[in-house]
Amino acid sequence: MKTLILGATTNPARYAYLAANRLVAAGHEIVNVGIKKGAVAGVDIVPPREPLHDIHTVTLYIGPKLQGQYYDYLMKTKPKRIIFNPGTENDELAALAKTNGIEPVYACTLVLLSTGQY
């Protein structure tokens, strides 16, 4: 299952960086989307342009104040679920996701991976 990491970064101190590496180590295909240049876990970071259509999960690593500009992109990408990692919780986006048939999940990608629940 392919995961889109929104807020991907090359900074090894950030959770998005850790998630990218752990997802790849667990055998998941990833798409790094963000405003930073570079690559994480061997995958280039790309800007959010055209929505993708083969994404199972979006895992969020950007705060609610910046998420609004991505609502349309996320809804058109049509993932099965959006994971709201700690600090990214957003009831407005969660409700929008539900309305569009996307499951909102308030959880931590790193914990889900480490407990085999991903």
Phi, psi and omega in degrees: 000133185271135181242131174263122178262107181267114185108025180300146182211155177269002181280112184294349178275354183265148181294329178298323178295313179298317181298317180302312182293320180288324176298313180297317179299330180273002176092012179270142174277137181235157169235120178269120179239129180182185181261350179281154175261149178129197181220151177227134179055033178079010182237126180299147172274127181243150176286156179285103180249257179282139177300147177265157185237010180236032183262127176274313186229138167252129174247123188270132174228031172232144184290163182304327182295332181262349186290330184308321181291349182252359183307307182298315179302315181292317181294323179286335176289330175055056175289167175285327180210157173238124177265121176266098179291160179309130181094351180248005183304135184205101183297327179296311178293323178298317179294318178298317179300311180303316179301330181262015176076022180251130181281120174275133181233119175268101184198180177246121180305318182296320178291316179302318178294315185289339180257006178073020181259002183287000000 
